[in-house]
Structures are given as C-alpha cells and as structure tokens.
C-alpha cells in the first residue's frame, strides 16, 4: 500500500510510539520471568523468538545477501559486548524497579559521547561535554543508597550502560559496511547460541504462567524491533532516538501498576536531567549533521538498534 504525504508522518509516529511501548512492556516481562528463571534462560527466549520478525524482514526484501558478511570479527566483537550488556540489563531489571534501572541505563549515550573521542576520533565541543558532565552527575545522584536502589543493582545497571556504549561504538563501525538488518541478525544469532548453551546448566522448567512471560519477551521484543527499524528507515534518527526517552515514563507507570512502586525523589529529580542531557546531545549532533550518539534501544534491552548501513535506504521496511 502506497503511503500518502499525510499517512507517512502518522505511520512514523505510530511506529515510534508502538516500539517504545512494546520495548517497555517487554522489559516488564523480562523482570517477571527473571523472578523464577535464570537470566540466560530469559535471554534465550528473548533472542530466539525475537529473531523471527528480523528474518521475516530480510526475506521480505528478497535479498539473501543480508545474511552474508565478510566482517565476522566485527560482528563477533559487537555481539560479544552486546551479549554481556544484555545480561547486565536483564539482571538490573531483576534487582531494581524498572524506572530506576531505565534511568541509569539512559546514561549510555552520555558515556558513548565520551568514548567517541578516543575510539572514533570524534571532536566533542564544550556544549556536549557540559551535557555529559551534568548528565553523569545526575546519574551519580540517583546511585546514592537513599535513592531506593540497591547498591548491587545500581552497579549492575551502570556496568550495563558502559557495555551498551561500547556496543554502540562497534555498531557505528559495522554500519560503514553492513546493513542494519545484517547487524541485528548476527547479534540475535550469537545471543541465541550463547544463551542457549549457558542456560542448559541451570534450566528451570517453566510453569504455564512463566512460559507466557518468556514467550512474551521474545514476541514483544521482535515486533518492537520491526516497528523501530521502520521508524529509523523513514525518519531522522535524532527524532526517533529522542522519542525513545519516553520509555522511562512507561517504565515508571508499569512499576506502579504491577508492584505499586513509586519512584523516590532522587529518581524523579535525576532522570529528567539525564533525559535532558541526552536530548541536548541529540539536538547538537543533528545540528552539526553528526550521526546521533543517543541512539538507544528502548528495549534498553538489547543494543540491537538499527543504524544506517550501505543499503539501508534501498531496503523495504514497509509494515
């Protein structure tokens, strides 16, 4: 079906909204599943089932070259770092309220901006350095024991944010030669195999309810990935990544509905500052025509976000 000029902005808005909501909902089921199952088992279902929509998109393009790559080393590094990033993310969801974990994880783009100076040889001006310093100060404010977060859980979330930043660095390097769907496909394949092998040592037979939780993580994550890929393909990356910050509002709402958690004042004060710092960096990079560093998978869950690759604009992402 051909999009009219009016339909396109509406479709893009709906795609971004749905991907943000579905990723937040997926994180809820990750937390529920992790209450009774080891993290590797949750990761396996997230990636194995989540691969189905990705493969569907590749087959829809009728381009089997998207399954091929000459940069296995690059995919291995990206997948290895991303795998342990996902492990820490899921672990932080188990240890912390969703809103607390999400707020800390949103510091990843700030860390990425700092790393890009050394690893990507990018120039970061005074404006972005100021945003980084203010944003990270807000994260440290939320990490204090009085913020309602366990020290261990907060440390795990911070480790996840750092690993996410390194994963996004590797994605940037891969995106110079690789299509976004190729990057997602190899990441999902690697994580499915690794988590599958790891979970065998501690497999727990799921109940009917927990099986629904496990299946939901993969289904919601996979469908959210399709909507996100469409949004990134059809609109400026800065617009999509900026909208993803609303995920923290959804996370706080789900915390209250399911567990009755209400964010403490440190999180209520600190998270808007982190979000503002991230949005400012997105705005500055869009203004300077840089590729935004604040591309953050709202799954926050899996740093398997789409990045513009060599054949990105020619692919069919219609939904």
PDB file of C-alpha atoms in Angstrom:
ATOM      1  CA  UNK A   1       0.000   0.000   0.000  1.00  0.00           C
ATOM      2  CA  UNK A   2       1.442   3.360  -1.081  1.00  0.00           C
ATOM      3  CA  UNK A   3       1.902   5.979   1.620  1.00  0.00           C
ATOM      4  CA  UNK A   4       0.432   9.428   1.013  1.00  0.00           C
ATOM      5  CA  UNK A   5       2.236  12.543   2.318  1.00  0.00           C
ATOM      6  CA  UNK A   6      -0.286  12.663   5.162  1.00  0.00           C
ATOM      7  CA  UNK A   7      -0.072   8.967   6.006  1.00  0.00           C
ATOM      8  CA  UNK A   8       3.721   8.869   6.308  1.00  0.00           C
ATOM      9  CA  UNK A   9       4.150  11.125   9.400  1.00  0.00           C
ATOM     10  CA  UNK A  10       1.242   9.340  11.073  1.00  0.00           C
ATOM     11  CA  UNK A  11       2.760   5.927  10.345  1.00  0.00           C
ATOM     12  CA  UNK A  12       6.163   7.051  11.613  1.00  0.00           C
ATOM     13  CA  UNK A  13       4.663   8.429  14.830  1.00  0.00           C
ATOM     14  CA  UNK A  14       2.682   5.231  15.395  1.00  0.00           C
ATOM     15  CA  UNK A  15       5.756   3.093  14.696  1.00  0.00           C
ATOM     16  CA  UNK A  16       7.892   5.028  17.186  1.00  0.00           C
ATOM     17  CA  UNK A  17       5.116   5.009  19.792  1.00  0.00           C
ATOM     18  CA  UNK A  18       4.491   1.287  19.420  1.00  0.00           C
ATOM     19  CA  UNK A  19       8.179   0.350  19.503  1.00  0.00           C
ATOM     20  CA  UNK A  20       8.759   2.425  22.653  1.00  0.00           C
ATOM     21  CA  UNK A  21       5.696   0.976  24.387  1.00  0.00           C
ATOM     22  CA  UNK A  22       6.375  -2.621  23.318  1.00  0.00           C
ATOM     23  CA  UNK A  23      10.010  -2.488  24.421  1.00  0.00           C
ATOM     24  CA  UNK A  24       8.949  -1.118  27.824  1.00  0.00           C
ATOM     25  CA  UNK A  25       6.323  -3.855  28.083  1.00  0.00           C
ATOM     26  CA  UNK A  26       8.955  -6.419  27.116  1.00  0.00           C
ATOM     27  CA  UNK A  27      11.161  -5.200  29.968  1.00  0.00           C
ATOM     28  CA  UNK A  28       8.242  -5.795  32.328  1.00  0.00           C
ATOM     29  CA  UNK A  29       8.014  -9.434  31.229  1.00  0.00           C
ATOM     30  CA  UNK A  30      11.799  -9.772  31.478  1.00  0.00           C
ATOM     31  CA  UNK A  31      11.557  -8.720  35.123  1.00  0.00           C
ATOM     32  CA  UNK A  32       8.643 -11.090  35.772  1.00  0.00           C
ATOM     33  CA  UNK A  33      10.380 -14.019  34.060  1.00  0.00           C
ATOM     34  CA  UNK A  34      13.666 -13.338  35.874  1.00  0.00           C
ATOM     35  CA  UNK A  35      11.912 -13.772  39.221  1.00  0.00           C
ATOM     36  CA  UNK A  36      11.698 -17.534  38.625  1.00  0.00           C
ATOM     37  CA  UNK A  37      14.204 -18.253  35.827  1.00  0.00           C
ATOM     38  CA  UNK A  38      17.949 -17.707  35.345  1.00  0.00           C
ATOM     39  CA  UNK A  39      18.897 -14.694  33.221  1.00  0.00           C
ATOM     40  CA  UNK A  40      20.422 -16.819  30.392  1.00  0.00           C
ATOM     41  CA  UNK A  41      17.115 -18.671  30.016  1.00  0.00           C
ATOM     42  CA  UNK A  42      15.245 -15.368  29.698  1.00  0.00           C
ATOM     43  CA  UNK A  43      17.832 -14.144  27.182  1.00  0.00           C
ATOM     44  CA  UNK A  44      17.410 -17.273  25.075  1.00  0.00           C
ATOM     45  CA  UNK A  45      13.669 -16.763  24.658  1.00  0.00           C
ATOM     46  CA  UNK A  46      14.170 -13.046  24.018  1.00  0.00           C
ATOM     47  CA  UNK A  47      16.609 -13.684  21.165  1.00  0.00           C
ATOM     48  CA  UNK A  48      15.337 -16.960  19.691  1.00  0.00           C
ATOM     49  CA  UNK A  49      11.762 -15.752  19.279  1.00  0.00           C
ATOM     50  CA  UNK A  50      12.844 -12.198  18.542  1.00  0.00           C
ATOM     51  CA  UNK A  51      14.787 -13.430  15.509  1.00  0.00           C
ATOM     52  CA  UNK A  52      11.592 -14.418  13.689  1.00  0.00           C
ATOM     53  CA  UNK A  53      10.479 -10.868  12.760  1.00  0.00           C
ATOM     54  CA  UNK A  54      14.068  -9.984  11.787  1.00  0.00           C
ATOM     55  CA  UNK A  55      14.287 -12.946   9.419  1.00  0.00           C
ATOM     56  CA  UNK A  56      10.850 -12.009   8.065  1.00  0.00           C
ATOM     57  CA  UNK A  57      12.107  -8.510   7.233  1.00  0.00           C
ATOM     58  CA  UNK A  58      15.165  -9.916   5.463  1.00  0.00           C
ATOM     59  CA  UNK A  59      13.083 -12.373   3.433  1.00  0.00           C
ATOM     60  CA  UNK A  60      10.586  -9.612   2.678  1.00  0.00           C
ATOM     61  CA  UNK A  61      13.390  -7.683   0.996  1.00  0.00           C
ATOM     62  CA  UNK A  62      14.210 -10.766  -1.118  1.00  0.00           C
ATOM     63  CA  UNK A  63      17.880 -10.049  -0.623  1.00  0.00           C
ATOM     64  CA  UNK A  64      19.714 -13.077   0.742  1.00  0.00           C
ATOM     65  CA  UNK A  65      22.941 -11.061   0.732  1.00  0.00           C
ATOM     66  CA  UNK A  66      21.706  -9.604   4.026  1.00  0.00           C
ATOM     67  CA  UNK A  67      22.526 -12.988   5.590  1.00  0.00           C
ATOM     68  CA  UNK A  68      26.142 -12.758   4.392  1.00  0.00           C
ATOM     69  CA  UNK A  69      29.065 -10.795   5.758  1.00  0.00           C
ATOM     70  CA  UNK A  70      32.802 -10.512   5.294  1.00  0.00           C
ATOM     71  CA  UNK A  71      33.310  -8.955   8.698  1.00  0.00           C
ATOM     72  CA  UNK A  72      32.799 -11.841  11.116  1.00  0.00           C
ATOM     73  CA  UNK A  73      35.366 -10.360  13.506  1.00  0.00           C
ATOM     74  CA  UNK A  74      33.408  -7.112  13.740  1.00  0.00           C
ATOM     75  CA  UNK A  75      30.138  -8.959  14.317  1.00  0.00           C
ATOM     76  CA  UNK A  76      31.783 -11.125  16.974  1.00  0.00           C
ATOM     77  CA  UNK A  77      33.067  -8.115  18.916  1.00  0.00           C
ATOM     78  CA  UNK A  78      29.710  -6.339  18.656  1.00  0.00           C
ATOM     79  CA  UNK A  79      27.792  -9.471  19.657  1.00  0.00           C
ATOM     80  CA  UNK A  80      30.151 -10.415  22.494  1.00  0.00           C
ATOM     81  CA  UNK A  81      29.906  -6.984  24.110  1.00  0.00           C
ATOM     82  CA  UNK A  82      26.182  -6.765  23.374  1.00  0.00           C
ATOM     83  CA  UNK A  83      25.565 -10.191  24.905  1.00  0.00           C
ATOM     84  CA  UNK A  84      27.027  -9.242  28.269  1.00  0.00           C
ATOM     85  CA  UNK A  85      25.368  -5.853  28.055  1.00  0.00           C
ATOM     86  CA  UNK A  86      22.007  -7.588  27.681  1.00  0.00           C
ATOM     87  CA  UNK A  87      22.867  -9.901  30.577  1.00  0.00           C
ATOM     88  CA  UNK A  88      23.582  -6.919  32.851  1.00  0.00           C
ATOM     89  CA  UNK A  89      20.472  -5.100  31.643  1.00  0.00           C
ATOM     90  CA  UNK A  90      18.217  -8.046  32.451  1.00  0.00           C
ATOM     91  CA  UNK A  91      19.993  -8.538  35.771  1.00  0.00           C
ATOM     92  CA  UNK A  92      19.448  -4.876  36.666  1.00  0.00           C
ATOM     93  CA  UNK A  93      15.736  -5.232  35.870  1.00  0.00           C
ATOM     94  CA  UNK A  94      15.625  -8.150  38.304  1.00  0.00           C
ATOM     95  CA  UNK A  95      17.383  -6.173  41.052  1.00  0.00           C
ATOM     96  CA  UNK A  96      15.789  -2.731  40.645  1.00  0.00           C
ATOM     97  CA  UNK A  97      12.444  -1.119  39.884  1.00  0.00           C
ATOM     98  CA  UNK A  98      12.136  -0.700  36.122  1.00  0.00           C
ATOM     99  CA  UNK A  99      12.176   3.103  36.333  1.00  0.00           C
ATOM    100  CA  UNK A 100      15.368   3.157  38.421  1.00  0.00           C
ATOM    101  CA  UNK A 101      17.187   0.763  36.094  1.00  0.00           C
ATOM    102  CA  UNK A 102      15.959   2.562  32.979  1.00  0.00           C
ATOM    103  CA  UNK A 103      17.063   5.955  34.300  1.00  0.00           C
ATOM    104  CA  UNK A 104      20.599   4.675  34.898  1.00  0.00           C
ATOM    105  CA  UNK A 105      20.703   2.922  31.525  1.00  0.00           C
ATOM    106  CA  UNK A 106      19.850   6.176  29.773  1.00  0.00           C
ATOM    107  CA  UNK A 107      23.335   7.378  30.740  1.00  0.00           C
ATOM    108  CA  UNK A 108      24.753   5.149  28.000  1.00  0.00           C
ATOM    109  CA  UNK A 109      24.619   7.845  25.267  1.00  0.00           C
ATOM    110  CA  UNK A 110      26.499  10.198  27.594  1.00  0.00           C
ATOM    111  CA  UNK A 111      29.209   7.579  28.081  1.00  0.00           C
ATOM    112  CA  UNK A 112      29.249   6.957  24.332  1.00  0.00           C
ATOM    113  CA  UNK A 113      29.891  10.640  23.664  1.00  0.00           C
ATOM    114  CA  UNK A 114      32.962  10.441  25.916  1.00  0.00           C
ATOM    115  CA  UNK A 115      34.218   7.210  24.335  1.00  0.00           C
ATOM    116  CA  UNK A 116      33.748   8.526  20.801  1.00  0.00           C
ATOM    117  CA  UNK A 117      36.602  10.988  21.341  1.00  0.00           C
ATOM    118  CA  UNK A 118      39.086   8.158  21.860  1.00  0.00           C
ATOM    119  CA  UNK A 119      37.596   5.273  19.883  1.00  0.00           C
ATOM    120  CA  UNK A 120      36.023   7.108  16.938  1.00  0.00           C
ATOM    121  CA  UNK A 121      38.325  10.134  16.818  1.00  0.00           C
ATOM    122  CA  UNK A 122      35.341  12.479  17.044  1.00  0.00           C
ATOM    123  CA  UNK A 123      35.530  16.041  18.258  1.00  0.00           C
ATOM    124  CA  UNK A 124      33.252  16.848  21.179  1.00  0.00           C
ATOM    125  CA  UNK A 125      32.775  20.533  21.879  1.00  0.00           C
ATOM    126  CA  UNK A 126      32.107  22.408  25.088  1.00  0.00           C
ATOM    127  CA  UNK A 127      28.320  22.135  24.746  1.00  0.00           C
ATOM    128  CA  UNK A 128      28.279  18.336  24.576  1.00  0.00           C
ATOM    129  CA  UNK A 129      30.940  17.940  27.285  1.00  0.00           C
ATOM    130  CA  UNK A 130      28.815  20.110  29.557  1.00  0.00           C
ATOM    131  CA  UNK A 131      25.770  17.921  28.846  1.00  0.00           C
ATOM    132  CA  UNK A 132      27.821  14.779  29.561  1.00  0.00           C
ATOM    133  CA  UNK A 133      29.126  16.102  32.889  1.00  0.00           C
ATOM    134  CA  UNK A 134      25.700  17.294  34.051  1.00  0.00           C
ATOM    135  CA  UNK A 135      24.026  14.052  32.942  1.00  0.00           C
ATOM    136  CA  UNK A 136      26.575  11.794  34.637  1.00  0.00           C
ATOM    137  CA  UNK A 137      26.368  13.904  37.809  1.00  0.00           C
ATOM    138  CA  UNK A 138      22.615  13.237  37.806  1.00  0.00           C
ATOM    139  CA  UNK A 139      23.308   9.505  37.438  1.00  0.00           C
ATOM    140  CA  UNK A 140      25.658   9.591  40.442  1.00  0.00           C
ATOM    141  CA  UNK A 141      22.920  11.420  42.346  1.00  0.00           C
ATOM    142  CA  UNK A 142      20.488   8.580  41.572  1.00  0.00           C
ATOM    143  CA  UNK A 143      23.074   5.937  42.522  1.00  0.00           C
ATOM    144  CA  UNK A 144      23.228   7.006  46.155  1.00  0.00           C
ATOM    145  CA  UNK A 145      21.737   4.451  48.595  1.00  0.00           C
ATOM    146  CA  UNK A 146      18.904   6.792  49.585  1.00  0.00           C
ATOM    147  CA  UNK A 147      17.542   6.699  46.029  1.00  0.00           C
ATOM    148  CA  UNK A 148      15.684   3.443  46.647  1.00  0.00           C
ATOM    149  CA  UNK A 149      18.104   1.373  44.569  1.00  0.00           C
ATOM    150  CA  UNK A 150      20.207  -1.462  45.911  1.00  0.00           C
ATOM    151  CA  UNK A 151      23.935  -0.788  45.623  1.00  0.00           C
ATOM    152  CA  UNK A 152      24.483  -4.038  43.720  1.00  0.00           C
ATOM    153  CA  UNK A 153      21.597  -3.409  41.331  1.00  0.00           C
ATOM    154  CA  UNK A 154      22.743   0.141  40.622  1.00  0.00           C
ATOM    155  CA  UNK A 155      26.289  -1.043  39.933  1.00  0.00           C
ATOM    156  CA  UNK A 156      24.984  -3.704  37.541  1.00  0.00           C
ATOM    157  CA  UNK A 157      22.870  -1.123  35.703  1.00  0.00           C
ATOM    158  CA  UNK A 158      25.892   1.183  35.412  1.00  0.00           C
ATOM    159  CA  UNK A 159      28.011  -1.677  34.031  1.00  0.00           C
ATOM    160  CA  UNK A 160      25.232  -2.345  31.516  1.00  0.00           C
ATOM    161  CA  UNK A 161      25.241   1.311  30.442  1.00  0.00           C
ATOM    162  CA  UNK A 162      29.005   1.232  29.897  1.00  0.00           C
ATOM    163  CA  UNK A 163      28.800  -2.002  27.895  1.00  0.00           C
ATOM    164  CA  UNK A 164      25.945  -0.545  25.844  1.00  0.00           C
ATOM    165  CA  UNK A 165      28.167   2.402  24.953  1.00  0.00           C
ATOM    166  CA  UNK A 166      30.914   0.066  23.743  1.00  0.00           C
ATOM    167  CA  UNK A 167      28.323  -1.941  21.801  1.00  0.00           C
ATOM    168  CA  UNK A 168      27.100   1.221  20.076  1.00  0.00           C
ATOM    169  CA  UNK A 169      30.711   2.080  19.178  1.00  0.00           C
ATOM    170  CA  UNK A 170      31.055  -1.297  17.460  1.00  0.00           C
ATOM    171  CA  UNK A 171      27.687  -0.815  15.721  1.00  0.00           C
ATOM    172  CA  UNK A 172      28.890   2.500  14.321  1.00  0.00           C
ATOM    173  CA  UNK A 173      31.987   0.850  12.901  1.00  0.00           C
ATOM    174  CA  UNK A 174      29.986  -2.050  11.441  1.00  0.00           C
ATOM    175  CA  UNK A 175      27.396   0.257   9.907  1.00  0.00           C
ATOM    176  CA  UNK A 176      30.014   1.618   7.499  1.00  0.00           C
ATOM    177  CA  UNK A 177      29.861  -1.647   5.534  1.00  0.00           C
ATOM    178  CA  UNK A 178      26.959  -3.656   6.975  1.00  0.00           C
ATOM    179  CA  UNK A 179      23.193  -3.287   6.607  1.00  0.00           C
ATOM    180  CA  UNK A 180      21.292  -2.751   9.856  1.00  0.00           C
ATOM    181  CA  UNK A 181      19.343  -5.997   9.407  1.00  0.00           C
ATOM    182  CA  UNK A 182      22.608  -7.910   8.961  1.00  0.00           C
ATOM    183  CA  UNK A 183      23.919  -6.465  12.225  1.00  0.00           C
ATOM    184  CA  UNK A 184      20.724  -7.380  14.080  1.00  0.00           C
ATOM    185  CA  UNK A 185      20.624 -10.872  12.525  1.00  0.00           C
ATOM    186  CA  UNK A 186      24.172 -11.811  13.582  1.00  0.00           C
ATOM    187  CA  UNK A 187      23.709 -10.308  17.025  1.00  0.00           C
ATOM    188  CA  UNK A 188      20.488 -12.256  17.590  1.00  0.00           C
ATOM    189  CA  UNK A 189      22.061 -15.465  16.273  1.00  0.00           C
ATOM    190  CA  UNK A 190      25.101 -15.106  18.535  1.00  0.00           C
ATOM    191  CA  UNK A 191      22.994 -14.340  21.609  1.00  0.00           C
ATOM    192  CA  UNK A 192      20.615 -17.231  20.903  1.00  0.00           C
ATOM    193  CA  UNK A 193      23.501 -19.711  20.679  1.00  0.00           C
ATOM    194  CA  UNK A 194      25.411 -18.353  23.681  1.00  0.00           C
ATOM    195  CA  UNK A 195      22.386 -18.055  25.965  1.00  0.00           C
ATOM    196  CA  UNK A 196      21.153 -21.469  24.803  1.00  0.00           C
ATOM    197  CA  UNK A 197      24.420 -23.123  25.802  1.00  0.00           C
ATOM    198  CA  UNK A 198      24.577 -21.204  29.080  1.00  0.00           C
ATOM    199  CA  UNK A 199      21.014 -21.939  30.152  1.00  0.00           C
ATOM    200  CA  UNK A 200      21.486 -25.714  29.823  1.00  0.00           C
ATOM    201  CA  UNK A 201      23.456 -25.764  33.072  1.00  0.00           C
ATOM    202  CA  UNK A 202      20.635 -24.123  35.045  1.00  0.00           C
ATOM    203  CA  UNK A 203      17.461 -24.847  33.088  1.00  0.00           C
ATOM    204  CA  UNK A 204      14.256 -24.487  35.108  1.00  0.00           C
ATOM    205  CA  UNK A 205      11.077 -25.978  33.703  1.00  0.00           C
ATOM    206  CA  UNK A 206       8.642 -23.097  33.269  1.00  0.00           C
ATOM    207  CA  UNK A 207       5.129 -23.127  34.622  1.00  0.00           C
ATOM    208  CA  UNK A 208       2.306 -22.198  32.276  1.00  0.00           C
ATOM    209  CA  UNK A 209       2.423 -18.610  33.559  1.00  0.00           C
ATOM    210  CA  UNK A 210       6.197 -18.187  33.432  1.00  0.00           C
ATOM    211  CA  UNK A 211       6.258 -19.715  29.933  1.00  0.00           C
ATOM    212  CA  UNK A 212       3.904 -16.934  28.863  1.00  0.00           C
ATOM    213  CA  UNK A 213       6.328 -14.412  30.355  1.00  0.00           C
ATOM    214  CA  UNK A 214       9.258 -15.964  28.475  1.00  0.00           C
ATOM    215  CA  UNK A 215       7.392 -16.105  25.175  1.00  0.00           C
ATOM    216  CA  UNK A 216       6.225 -12.514  25.626  1.00  0.00           C
ATOM    217  CA  UNK A 217       9.810 -11.245  25.956  1.00  0.00           C
ATOM    218  CA  UNK A 218      10.714 -12.590  22.523  1.00  0.00           C
ATOM    219  CA  UNK A 219       7.446 -11.759  20.783  1.00  0.00           C
ATOM    220  CA  UNK A 220       7.212  -8.193  22.087  1.00  0.00           C
ATOM    221  CA  UNK A 221      10.909  -7.530  21.516  1.00  0.00           C
ATOM    222  CA  UNK A 222      10.800  -8.875  17.970  1.00  0.00           C
ATOM    223  CA  UNK A 223       7.704  -6.920  16.952  1.00  0.00           C
ATOM    224  CA  UNK A 224       9.075  -3.770  18.604  1.00  0.00           C
ATOM    225  CA  UNK A 225      12.266  -4.216  16.586  1.00  0.00           C
ATOM    226  CA  UNK A 226      10.258  -4.251  13.340  1.00  0.00           C
ATOM    227  CA  UNK A 227       8.482  -1.002  14.230  1.00  0.00           C
ATOM    228  CA  UNK A 228      11.737   0.615  15.313  1.00  0.00           C
ATOM    229  CA  UNK A 229      13.511  -0.417  12.112  1.00  0.00           C
ATOM    230  CA  UNK A 230      10.675   1.089  10.086  1.00  0.00           C
ATOM    231  CA  UNK A 231      10.866   4.326  12.079  1.00  0.00           C
ATOM    232  CA  UNK A 232      14.641   4.652  11.644  1.00  0.00           C
ATOM    233  CA  UNK A 233      14.352   3.948   7.923  1.00  0.00           C
ATOM    234  CA  UNK A 234      11.603   6.530   7.348  1.00  0.00           C
ATOM    235  CA  UNK A 235      12.609   9.440   9.605  1.00  0.00           C
ATOM    236  CA  UNK A 236      15.690  11.205  11.025  1.00  0.00           C
ATOM    237  CA  UNK A 237      17.482   9.108  13.633  1.00  0.00           C
ATOM    238  CA  UNK A 238      17.592  12.059  16.041  1.00  0.00           C
ATOM    239  CA  UNK A 239      13.790  12.254  16.037  1.00  0.00           C
ATOM    240  CA  UNK A 240      13.370   8.548  16.775  1.00  0.00           C
ATOM    241  CA  UNK A 241      16.055   8.359  19.451  1.00  0.00           C
ATOM    242  CA  UNK A 242      14.721  11.468  21.199  1.00  0.00           C
ATOM    243  CA  UNK A 243      11.233   9.979  21.382  1.00  0.00           C
ATOM    244  CA  UNK A 244      12.606   6.786  22.960  1.00  0.00           C
ATOM    245  CA  UNK A 245      13.243   8.647  26.216  1.00  0.00           C
ATOM    246  CA  UNK A 246       9.525   8.457  26.953  1.00  0.00           C
ATOM    247  CA  UNK A 247      10.251   4.828  27.801  1.00  0.00           C
ATOM    248  CA  UNK A 248      11.142   5.880  31.336  1.00  0.00           C
ATOM    249  CA  UNK A 249       7.629   7.284  31.855  1.00  0.00           C
ATOM    250  CA  UNK A 250       6.147   3.987  30.698  1.00  0.00           C
ATOM    251  CA  UNK A 251       8.548   2.066  32.963  1.00  0.00           C
ATOM    252  CA  UNK A 252       7.514   4.124  35.995  1.00  0.00           C
ATOM    253  CA  UNK A 253       3.836   3.584  35.149  1.00  0.00           C
ATOM    254  CA  UNK A 254       4.311  -0.187  34.863  1.00  0.00           C
ATOM    255  CA  UNK A 255       6.228  -0.219  38.161  1.00  0.00           C
ATOM    256  CA  UNK A 256       3.260   1.377  39.896  1.00  0.00           C
ATOM    257  CA  UNK A 257       0.578  -0.771  38.214  1.00  0.00           C
ATOM    258  CA  UNK A 258       2.268  -4.140  38.782  1.00  0.00           C
ATOM    259  CA  UNK A 259       4.264  -3.692  42.011  1.00  0.00           C
ATOM    260  CA  UNK A 260       2.997  -0.447  43.484  1.00  0.00           C
ATOM    261  CA  UNK A 261       6.469   1.113  43.217  1.00  0.00           C
ATOM    262  CA  UNK A 262       6.595   4.901  43.265  1.00  0.00           C
ATOM    263  CA  UNK A 263       9.900   6.499  42.177  1.00  0.00           C
ATOM    264  CA  UNK A 264      11.678   8.219  45.067  1.00  0.00           C
ATOM    265  CA  UNK A 265      12.510  11.896  44.755  1.00  0.00           C
ATOM    266  CA  UNK A 266      16.140  11.277  43.736  1.00  0.00           C
ATOM    267  CA  UNK A 267      14.966   9.380  40.648  1.00  0.00           C
ATOM    268  CA  UNK A 268      12.232  11.938  39.942  1.00  0.00           C
ATOM    269  CA  UNK A 269      14.840  14.709  40.013  1.00  0.00           C
ATOM    270  CA  UNK A 270      17.759  12.879  38.406  1.00  0.00           C
ATOM    271  CA  UNK A 271      16.061  11.129  35.482  1.00  0.00           C
ATOM    272  CA  UNK A 272      14.745  14.332  33.805  1.00  0.00           C
ATOM    273  CA  UNK A 273      18.278  15.762  33.964  1.00  0.00           C
ATOM    274  CA  UNK A 274      19.725  12.639  32.316  1.00  0.00           C
ATOM    275  CA  UNK A 275      16.997  12.772  29.662  1.00  0.00           C
ATOM    276  CA  UNK A 276      17.574  16.491  29.056  1.00  0.00           C
ATOM    277  CA  UNK A 277      21.325  15.929  28.698  1.00  0.00           C
ATOM    278  CA  UNK A 278      20.745  13.105  26.215  1.00  0.00           C
ATOM    279  CA  UNK A 279      18.240  15.131  24.209  1.00  0.00           C
ATOM    280  CA  UNK A 280      20.611  18.088  24.102  1.00  0.00           C
ATOM    281  CA  UNK A 281      23.359  15.873  22.702  1.00  0.00           C
ATOM    282  CA  UNK A 282      20.931  14.545  20.077  1.00  0.00           C
ATOM    283  CA  UNK A 283      19.995  18.113  19.133  1.00  0.00           C
ATOM    284  CA  UNK A 284      23.611  19.284  18.916  1.00  0.00           C
ATOM    285  CA  UNK A 285      24.626  16.317  16.774  1.00  0.00           C
ATOM    286  CA  UNK A 286      21.636  16.739  14.487  1.00  0.00           C
ATOM    287  CA  UNK A 287      22.524  20.422  14.147  1.00  0.00           C
ATOM    288  CA  UNK A 288      26.112  19.515  13.236  1.00  0.00           C
ATOM    289  CA  UNK A 289      24.948  16.681  10.949  1.00  0.00           C
ATOM    290  CA  UNK A 290      26.664  14.030  13.063  1.00  0.00           C
ATOM    291  CA  UNK A 291      25.233  10.553  13.399  1.00  0.00           C
ATOM    292  CA  UNK A 292      23.442  10.772  16.778  1.00  0.00           C
ATOM    293  CA  UNK A 293      25.133   9.095  19.727  1.00  0.00           C
ATOM    294  CA  UNK A 294      21.910   8.933  21.669  1.00  0.00           C
ATOM    295  CA  UNK A 295      20.569   6.036  19.670  1.00  0.00           C
ATOM    296  CA  UNK A 296      19.282   3.959  22.497  1.00  0.00           C
ATOM    297  CA  UNK A 297      17.318   0.781  22.055  1.00  0.00           C
ATOM    298  CA  UNK A 298      14.312   1.389  24.233  1.00  0.00           C
ATOM    299  CA  UNK A 299      14.237  -2.323  24.948  1.00  0.00           C
ATOM    300  CA  UNK A 300      17.048  -0.860  26.553  1.00  0.00           C
ATOM    301  CA  UNK A 301      17.207  -4.218  26.463  1.00  0.00           C
ATOM    302  CA  UNK A 302      19.180  -5.121  23.648  1.00  0.00           C
ATOM    303  CA  UNK A 303      21.519  -2.806  22.000  1.00  0.00           C
ATOM    304  CA  UNK A 304      20.473  -4.177  18.602  1.00  0.00           C
ATOM    305  CA  UNK A 305      19.204  -0.887  17.232  1.00  0.00           C
ATOM    306  CA  UNK A 306      19.073  -0.159  13.531  1.00  0.00           C
ATOM    307  CA  UNK A 307      21.832   2.018  12.164  1.00  0.00           C
ATOM    308  CA  UNK A 308      22.021   3.325   8.644  1.00  0.00           C
ATOM    309  CA  UNK A 309      24.193   0.990   6.595  1.00  0.00           C
ATOM    310  CA  UNK A 310      25.288   0.808   2.972  1.00  0.00           C
ATOM    311  CA  UNK A 311      21.952  -0.420   1.628  1.00  0.00           C
ATOM    312  CA  UNK A 312      19.635   0.900   4.304  1.00  0.00           C
ATOM    313  CA  UNK A 313      17.725   3.344   2.156  1.00  0.00           C
ATOM    314  CA  UNK A 314      17.061   0.806  -0.584  1.00  0.00           C
ATOM    315  CA  UNK A 315      15.532  -1.797   1.698  1.00  0.00           C
ATOM    316  CA  UNK A 316      11.798  -2.322   2.048  1.00  0.00           C
ATOM    317  CA  UNK A 317      10.754  -1.587   5.631  1.00  0.00           C
ATOM    318  CA  UNK A 318       7.052  -1.121   4.939  1.00  0.00           C
ATOM    319  CA  UNK A 319       4.708  -2.532   7.563  1.00  0.00           C
TER     320      UNK A 319
END
